[in-house]
PDB file of N, CA and C in Angstrom:
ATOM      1  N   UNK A  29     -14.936  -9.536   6.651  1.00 59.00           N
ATOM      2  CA  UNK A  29     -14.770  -8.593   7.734  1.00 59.00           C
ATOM      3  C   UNK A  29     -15.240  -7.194   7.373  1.00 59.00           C
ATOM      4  N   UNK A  30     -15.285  -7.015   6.463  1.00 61.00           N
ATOM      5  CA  UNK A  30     -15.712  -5.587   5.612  1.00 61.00           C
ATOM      6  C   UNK A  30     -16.994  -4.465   6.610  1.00 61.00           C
ATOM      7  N   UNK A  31     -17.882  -5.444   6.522  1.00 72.00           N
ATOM      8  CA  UNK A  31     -18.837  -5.325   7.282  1.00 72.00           C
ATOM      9  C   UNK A  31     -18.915  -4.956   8.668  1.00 72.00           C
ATOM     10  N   UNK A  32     -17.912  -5.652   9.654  1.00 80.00           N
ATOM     11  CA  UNK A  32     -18.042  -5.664  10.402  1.00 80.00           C
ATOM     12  C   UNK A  32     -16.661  -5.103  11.645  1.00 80.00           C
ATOM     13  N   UNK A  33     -15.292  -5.255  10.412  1.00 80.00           N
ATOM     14  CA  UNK A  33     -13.880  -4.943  11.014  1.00 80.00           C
ATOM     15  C   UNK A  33     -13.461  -3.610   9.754  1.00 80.00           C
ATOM     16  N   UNK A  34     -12.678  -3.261  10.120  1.00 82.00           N
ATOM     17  CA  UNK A  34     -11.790  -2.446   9.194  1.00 82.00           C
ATOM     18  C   UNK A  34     -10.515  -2.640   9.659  1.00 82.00           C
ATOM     19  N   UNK A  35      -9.446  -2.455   8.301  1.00 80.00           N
ATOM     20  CA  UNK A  35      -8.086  -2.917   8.920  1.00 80.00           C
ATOM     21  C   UNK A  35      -7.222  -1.280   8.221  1.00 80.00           C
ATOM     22  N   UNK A  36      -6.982  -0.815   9.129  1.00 78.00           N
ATOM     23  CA  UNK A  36      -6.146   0.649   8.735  1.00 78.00           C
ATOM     24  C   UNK A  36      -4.547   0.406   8.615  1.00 78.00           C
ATOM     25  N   UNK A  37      -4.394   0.355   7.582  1.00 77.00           N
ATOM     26  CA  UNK A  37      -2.800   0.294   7.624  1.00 77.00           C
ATOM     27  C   UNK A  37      -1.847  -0.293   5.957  1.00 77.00           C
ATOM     28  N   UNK A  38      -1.282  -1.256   6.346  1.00 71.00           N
ATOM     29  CA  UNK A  38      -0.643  -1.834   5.290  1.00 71.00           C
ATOM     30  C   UNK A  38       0.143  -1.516   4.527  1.00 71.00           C
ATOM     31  N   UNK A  39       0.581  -0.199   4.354  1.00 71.00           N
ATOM     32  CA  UNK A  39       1.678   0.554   3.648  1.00 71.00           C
ATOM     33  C   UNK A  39       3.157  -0.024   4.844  1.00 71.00           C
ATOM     34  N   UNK A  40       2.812  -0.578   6.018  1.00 63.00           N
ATOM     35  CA  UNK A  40       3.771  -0.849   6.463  1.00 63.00           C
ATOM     36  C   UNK A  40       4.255  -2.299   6.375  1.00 63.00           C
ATOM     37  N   UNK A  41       3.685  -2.900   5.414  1.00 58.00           N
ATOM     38  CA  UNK A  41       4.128  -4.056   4.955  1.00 58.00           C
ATOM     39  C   UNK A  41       4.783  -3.692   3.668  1.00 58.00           C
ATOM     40  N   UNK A  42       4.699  -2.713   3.435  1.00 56.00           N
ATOM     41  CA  UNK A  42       5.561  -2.210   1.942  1.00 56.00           C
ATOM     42  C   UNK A  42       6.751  -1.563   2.408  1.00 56.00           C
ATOM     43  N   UNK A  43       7.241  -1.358   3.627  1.00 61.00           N
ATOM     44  CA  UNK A  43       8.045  -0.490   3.982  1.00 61.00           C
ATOM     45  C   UNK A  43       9.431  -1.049   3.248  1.00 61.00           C
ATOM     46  N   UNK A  44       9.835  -2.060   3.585  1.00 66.00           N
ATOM     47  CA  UNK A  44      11.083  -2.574   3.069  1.00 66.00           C
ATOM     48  C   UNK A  44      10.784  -2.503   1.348  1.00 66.00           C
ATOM     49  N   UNK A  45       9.859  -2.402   0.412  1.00 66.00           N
ATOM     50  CA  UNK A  45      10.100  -2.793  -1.104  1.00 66.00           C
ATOM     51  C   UNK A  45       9.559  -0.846  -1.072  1.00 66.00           C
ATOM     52  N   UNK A  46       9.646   0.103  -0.071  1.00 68.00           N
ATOM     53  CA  UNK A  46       9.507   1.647  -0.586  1.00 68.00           C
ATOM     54  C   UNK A  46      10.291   2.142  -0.709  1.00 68.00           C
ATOM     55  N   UNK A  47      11.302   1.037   0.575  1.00 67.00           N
ATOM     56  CA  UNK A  47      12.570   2.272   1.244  1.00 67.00           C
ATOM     57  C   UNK A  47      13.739   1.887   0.358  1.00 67.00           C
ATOM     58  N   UNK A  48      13.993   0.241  -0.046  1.00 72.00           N
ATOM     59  CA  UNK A  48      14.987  -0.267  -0.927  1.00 72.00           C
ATOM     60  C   UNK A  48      14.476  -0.530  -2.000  1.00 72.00           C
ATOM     61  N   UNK A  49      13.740  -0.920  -2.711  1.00 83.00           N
ATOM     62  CA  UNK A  49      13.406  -1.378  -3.567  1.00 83.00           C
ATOM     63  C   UNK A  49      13.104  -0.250  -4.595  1.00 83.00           C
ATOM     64  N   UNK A  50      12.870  -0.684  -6.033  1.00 88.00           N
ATOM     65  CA  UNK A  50      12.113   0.336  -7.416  1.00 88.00           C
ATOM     66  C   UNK A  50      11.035   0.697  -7.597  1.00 88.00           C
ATOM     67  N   UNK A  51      10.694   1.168  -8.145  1.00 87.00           N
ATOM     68  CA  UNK A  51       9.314   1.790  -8.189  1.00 87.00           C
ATOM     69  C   UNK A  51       8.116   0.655  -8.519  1.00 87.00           C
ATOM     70  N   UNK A  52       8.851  -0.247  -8.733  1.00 89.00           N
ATOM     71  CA  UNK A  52       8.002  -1.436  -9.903  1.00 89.00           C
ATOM     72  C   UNK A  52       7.661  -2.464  -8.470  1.00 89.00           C
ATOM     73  N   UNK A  53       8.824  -2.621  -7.317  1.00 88.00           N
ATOM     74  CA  UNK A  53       8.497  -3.257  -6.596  1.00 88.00           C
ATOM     75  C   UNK A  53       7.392  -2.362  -5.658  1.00 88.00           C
ATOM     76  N   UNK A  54       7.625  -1.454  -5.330  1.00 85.00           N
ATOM     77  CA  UNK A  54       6.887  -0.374  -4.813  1.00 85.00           C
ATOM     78  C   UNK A  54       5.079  -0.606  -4.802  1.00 85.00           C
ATOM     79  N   UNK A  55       5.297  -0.900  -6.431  1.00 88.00           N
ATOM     80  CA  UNK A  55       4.044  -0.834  -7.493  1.00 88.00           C
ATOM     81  C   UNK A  55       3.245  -2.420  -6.747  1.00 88.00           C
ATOM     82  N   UNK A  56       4.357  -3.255  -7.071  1.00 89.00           N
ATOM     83  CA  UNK A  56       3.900  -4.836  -7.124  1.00 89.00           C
ATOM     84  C   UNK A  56       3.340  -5.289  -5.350  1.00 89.00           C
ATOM     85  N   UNK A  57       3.683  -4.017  -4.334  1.00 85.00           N
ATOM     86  CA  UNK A  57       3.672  -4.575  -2.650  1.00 85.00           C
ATOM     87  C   UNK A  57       2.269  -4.240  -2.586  1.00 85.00           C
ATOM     88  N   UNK A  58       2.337  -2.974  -3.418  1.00 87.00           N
ATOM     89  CA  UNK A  58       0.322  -2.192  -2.990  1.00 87.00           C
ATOM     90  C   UNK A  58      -0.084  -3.021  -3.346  1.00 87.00           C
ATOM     91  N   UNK A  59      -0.404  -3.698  -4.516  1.00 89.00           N
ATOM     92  CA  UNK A  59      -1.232  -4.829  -5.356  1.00 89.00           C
ATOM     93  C   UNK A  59      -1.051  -5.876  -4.050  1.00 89.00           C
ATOM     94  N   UNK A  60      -0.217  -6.773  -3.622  1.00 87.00           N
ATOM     95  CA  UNK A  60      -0.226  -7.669  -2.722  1.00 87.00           C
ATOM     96  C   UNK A  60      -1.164  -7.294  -1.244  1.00 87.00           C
ATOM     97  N   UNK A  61      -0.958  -5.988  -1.336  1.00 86.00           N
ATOM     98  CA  UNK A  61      -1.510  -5.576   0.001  1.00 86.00           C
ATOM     99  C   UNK A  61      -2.988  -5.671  -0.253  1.00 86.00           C
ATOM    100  N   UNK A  62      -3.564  -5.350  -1.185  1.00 88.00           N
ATOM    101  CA  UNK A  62      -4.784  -5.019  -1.533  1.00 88.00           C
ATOM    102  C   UNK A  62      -5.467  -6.022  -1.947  1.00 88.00           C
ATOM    103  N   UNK A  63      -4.725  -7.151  -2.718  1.00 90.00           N
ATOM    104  CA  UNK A  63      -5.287  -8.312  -2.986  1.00 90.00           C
ATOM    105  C   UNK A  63      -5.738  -8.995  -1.740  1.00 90.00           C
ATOM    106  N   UNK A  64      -4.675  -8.931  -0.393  1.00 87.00           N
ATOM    107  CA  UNK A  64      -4.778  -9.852   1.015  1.00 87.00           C
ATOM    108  C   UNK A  64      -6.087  -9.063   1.403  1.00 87.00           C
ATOM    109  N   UNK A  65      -5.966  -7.293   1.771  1.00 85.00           N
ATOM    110  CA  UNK A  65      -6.844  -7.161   2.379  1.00 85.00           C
ATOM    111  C   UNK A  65      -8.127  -6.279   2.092  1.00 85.00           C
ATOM    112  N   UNK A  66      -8.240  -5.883   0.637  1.00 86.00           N
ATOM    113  CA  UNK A  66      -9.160  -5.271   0.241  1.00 86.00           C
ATOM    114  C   UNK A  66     -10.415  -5.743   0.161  1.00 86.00           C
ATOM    115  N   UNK A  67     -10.333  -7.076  -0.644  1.00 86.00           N
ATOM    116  CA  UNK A  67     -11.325  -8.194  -0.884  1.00 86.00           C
ATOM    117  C   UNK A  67     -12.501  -7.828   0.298  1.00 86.00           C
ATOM    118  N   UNK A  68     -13.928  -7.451  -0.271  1.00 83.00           N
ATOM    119  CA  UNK A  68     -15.007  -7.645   1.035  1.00 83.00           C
ATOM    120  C   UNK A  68     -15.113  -6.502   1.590  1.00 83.00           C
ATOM    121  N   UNK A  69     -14.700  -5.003   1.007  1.00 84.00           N
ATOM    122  CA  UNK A  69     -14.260  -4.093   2.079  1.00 84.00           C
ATOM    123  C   UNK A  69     -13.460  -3.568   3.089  1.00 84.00           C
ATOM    124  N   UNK A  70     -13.562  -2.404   3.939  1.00 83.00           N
ATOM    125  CA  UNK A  70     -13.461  -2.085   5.542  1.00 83.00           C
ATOM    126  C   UNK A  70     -11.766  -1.771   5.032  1.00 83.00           C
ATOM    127  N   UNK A  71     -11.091  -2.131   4.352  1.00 85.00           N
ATOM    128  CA  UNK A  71      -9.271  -1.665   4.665  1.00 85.00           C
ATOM    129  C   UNK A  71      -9.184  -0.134   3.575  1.00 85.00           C
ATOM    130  N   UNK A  72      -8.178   0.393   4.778  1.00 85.00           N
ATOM    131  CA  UNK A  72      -7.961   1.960   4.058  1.00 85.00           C
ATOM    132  C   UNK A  72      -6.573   1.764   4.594  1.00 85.00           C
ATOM    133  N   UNK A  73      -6.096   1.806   3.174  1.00 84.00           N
ATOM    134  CA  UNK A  73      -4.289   2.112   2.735  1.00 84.00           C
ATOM    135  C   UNK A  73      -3.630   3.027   3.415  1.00 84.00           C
ATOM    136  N   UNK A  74      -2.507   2.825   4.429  1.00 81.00           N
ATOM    137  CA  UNK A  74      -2.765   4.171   5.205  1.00 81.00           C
ATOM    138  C   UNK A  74      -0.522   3.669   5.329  1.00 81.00           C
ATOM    139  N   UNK A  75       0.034   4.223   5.623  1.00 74.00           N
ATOM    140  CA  UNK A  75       1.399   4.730   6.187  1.00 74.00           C
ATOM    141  C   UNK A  75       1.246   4.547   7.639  1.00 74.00           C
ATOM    142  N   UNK A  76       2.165   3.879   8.609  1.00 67.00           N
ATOM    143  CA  UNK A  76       1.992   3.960   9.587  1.00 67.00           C
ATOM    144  C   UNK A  76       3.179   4.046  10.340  1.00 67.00           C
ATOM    145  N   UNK A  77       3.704   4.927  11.107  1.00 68.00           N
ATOM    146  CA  UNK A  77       2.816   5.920  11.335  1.00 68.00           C
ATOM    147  C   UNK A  77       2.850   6.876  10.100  1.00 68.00           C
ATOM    148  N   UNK A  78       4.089   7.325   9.327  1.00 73.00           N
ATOM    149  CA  UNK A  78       4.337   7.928   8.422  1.00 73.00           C
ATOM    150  C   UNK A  78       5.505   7.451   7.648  1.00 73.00           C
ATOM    151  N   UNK A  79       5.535   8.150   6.451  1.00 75.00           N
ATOM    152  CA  UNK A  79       6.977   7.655   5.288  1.00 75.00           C
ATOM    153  C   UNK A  79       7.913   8.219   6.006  1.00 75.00           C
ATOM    154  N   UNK A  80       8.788   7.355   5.836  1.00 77.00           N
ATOM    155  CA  UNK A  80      10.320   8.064   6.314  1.00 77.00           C
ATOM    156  C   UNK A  80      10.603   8.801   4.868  1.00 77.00           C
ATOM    157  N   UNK A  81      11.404   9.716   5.669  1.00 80.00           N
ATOM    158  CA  UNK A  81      12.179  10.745   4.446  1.00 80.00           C
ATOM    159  C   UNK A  81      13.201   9.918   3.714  1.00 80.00           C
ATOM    160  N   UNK A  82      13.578   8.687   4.213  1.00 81.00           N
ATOM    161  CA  UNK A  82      14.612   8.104   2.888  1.00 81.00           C
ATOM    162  C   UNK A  82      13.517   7.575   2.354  1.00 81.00           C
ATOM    163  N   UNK A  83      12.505   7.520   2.218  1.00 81.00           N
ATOM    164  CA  UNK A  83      11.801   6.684   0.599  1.00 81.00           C
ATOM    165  C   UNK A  83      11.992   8.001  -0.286  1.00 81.00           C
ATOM    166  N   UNK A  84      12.416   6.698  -1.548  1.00 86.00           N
ATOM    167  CA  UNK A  84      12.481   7.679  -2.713  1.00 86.00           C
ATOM    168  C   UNK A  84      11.124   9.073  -2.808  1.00 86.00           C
ATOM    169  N   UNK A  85      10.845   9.533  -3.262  1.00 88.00           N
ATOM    170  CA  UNK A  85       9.660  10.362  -3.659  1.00 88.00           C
ATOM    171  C   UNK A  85       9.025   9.231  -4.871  1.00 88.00           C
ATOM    172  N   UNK A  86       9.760   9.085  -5.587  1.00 90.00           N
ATOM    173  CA  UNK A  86       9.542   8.615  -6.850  1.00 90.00           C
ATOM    174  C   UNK A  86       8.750   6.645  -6.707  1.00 90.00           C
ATOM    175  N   UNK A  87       8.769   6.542  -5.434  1.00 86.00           N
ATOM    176  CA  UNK A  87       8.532   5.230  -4.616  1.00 86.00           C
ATOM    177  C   UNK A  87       6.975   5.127  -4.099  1.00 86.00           C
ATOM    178  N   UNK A  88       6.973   6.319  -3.689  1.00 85.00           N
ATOM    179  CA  UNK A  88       5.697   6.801  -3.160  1.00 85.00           C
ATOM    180  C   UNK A  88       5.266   7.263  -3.924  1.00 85.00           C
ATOM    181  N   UNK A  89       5.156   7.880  -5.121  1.00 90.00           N
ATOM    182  CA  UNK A  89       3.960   8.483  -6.244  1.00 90.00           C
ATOM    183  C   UNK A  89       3.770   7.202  -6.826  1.00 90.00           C
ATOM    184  N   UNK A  90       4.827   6.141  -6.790  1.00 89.00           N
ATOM    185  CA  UNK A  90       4.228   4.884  -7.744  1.00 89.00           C
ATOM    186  C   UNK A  90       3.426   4.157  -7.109  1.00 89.00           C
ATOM    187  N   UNK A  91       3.637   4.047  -5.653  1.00 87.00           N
ATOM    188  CA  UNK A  91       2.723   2.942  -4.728  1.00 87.00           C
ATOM    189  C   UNK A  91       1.241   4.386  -4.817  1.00 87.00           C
ATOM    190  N   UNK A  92       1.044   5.066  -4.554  1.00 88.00           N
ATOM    191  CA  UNK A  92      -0.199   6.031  -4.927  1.00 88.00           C
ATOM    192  C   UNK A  92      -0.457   6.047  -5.897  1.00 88.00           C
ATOM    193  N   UNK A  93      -0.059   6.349  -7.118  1.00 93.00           N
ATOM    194  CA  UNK A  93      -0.724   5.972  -8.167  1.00 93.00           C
ATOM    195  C   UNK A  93      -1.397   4.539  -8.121  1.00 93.00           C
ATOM    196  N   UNK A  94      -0.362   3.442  -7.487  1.00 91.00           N
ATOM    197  CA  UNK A  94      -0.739   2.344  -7.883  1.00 91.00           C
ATOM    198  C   UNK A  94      -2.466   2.175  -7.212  1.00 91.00           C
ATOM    199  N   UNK A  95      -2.123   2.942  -5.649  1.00 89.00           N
ATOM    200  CA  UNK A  95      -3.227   2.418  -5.031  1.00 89.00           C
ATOM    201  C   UNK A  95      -4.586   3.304  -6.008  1.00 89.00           C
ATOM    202  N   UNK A  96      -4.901   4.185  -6.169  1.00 92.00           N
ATOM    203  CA  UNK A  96      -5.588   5.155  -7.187  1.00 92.00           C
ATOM    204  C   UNK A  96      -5.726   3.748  -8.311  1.00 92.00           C
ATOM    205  N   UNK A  97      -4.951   3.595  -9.409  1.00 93.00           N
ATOM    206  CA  UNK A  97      -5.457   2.787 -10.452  1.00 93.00           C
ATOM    207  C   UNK A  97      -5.954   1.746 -10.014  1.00 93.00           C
ATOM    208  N   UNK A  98      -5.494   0.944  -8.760  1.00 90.00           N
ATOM    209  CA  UNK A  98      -5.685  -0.830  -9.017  1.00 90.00           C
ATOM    210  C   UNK A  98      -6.671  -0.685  -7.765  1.00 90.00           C
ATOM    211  N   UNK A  99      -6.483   0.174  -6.587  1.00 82.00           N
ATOM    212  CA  UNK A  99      -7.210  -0.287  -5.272  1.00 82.00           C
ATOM    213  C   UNK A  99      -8.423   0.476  -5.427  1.00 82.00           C
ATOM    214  N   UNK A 100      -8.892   1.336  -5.735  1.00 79.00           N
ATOM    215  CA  UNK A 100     -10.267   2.074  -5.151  1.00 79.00           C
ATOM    216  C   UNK A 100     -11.585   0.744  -5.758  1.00 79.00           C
ATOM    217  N   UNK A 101     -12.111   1.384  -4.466  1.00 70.00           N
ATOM    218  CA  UNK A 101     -13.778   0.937  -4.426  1.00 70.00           C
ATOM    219  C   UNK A 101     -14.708   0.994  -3.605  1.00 70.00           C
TER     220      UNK A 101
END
């Protein structure tokens, strides 16, 4: 689909392992997300609509870092 679709989103499939979960699960949802939809292009990691103020801080620098080390291309 890379080519031809783009899929904007997917931080909202992490919502439940940002808002409850550790930093490690945090870490382990981006990787899942990116493995399903990075492959081939066109997906940009995005919050939707935005973080709620109960995610840790410390939840969100790990899923960003994560996406930075494991997702770019």
């Amino acid at each position: 689909y890379g080519a031809e679709l783009s899929f904007w989103g997917g931080a909202t499939c992490a919502a439940g392992r940002l808002l409850l979960g550790t930093s490690e699960d945090a870490q382990d949802q981006v990787k899942r997300t990116l493995d399903t939809f990075a492959p081939g292009g066109g997906f940009v990691w995005a919050p939707l609509p935005v973080v709620e103020a109960t995610v840790p801080p410390l939840n969100v620098a790990c899923a960003l870092d994560t996406l930075i080390d494991y997702g770019l291309y």
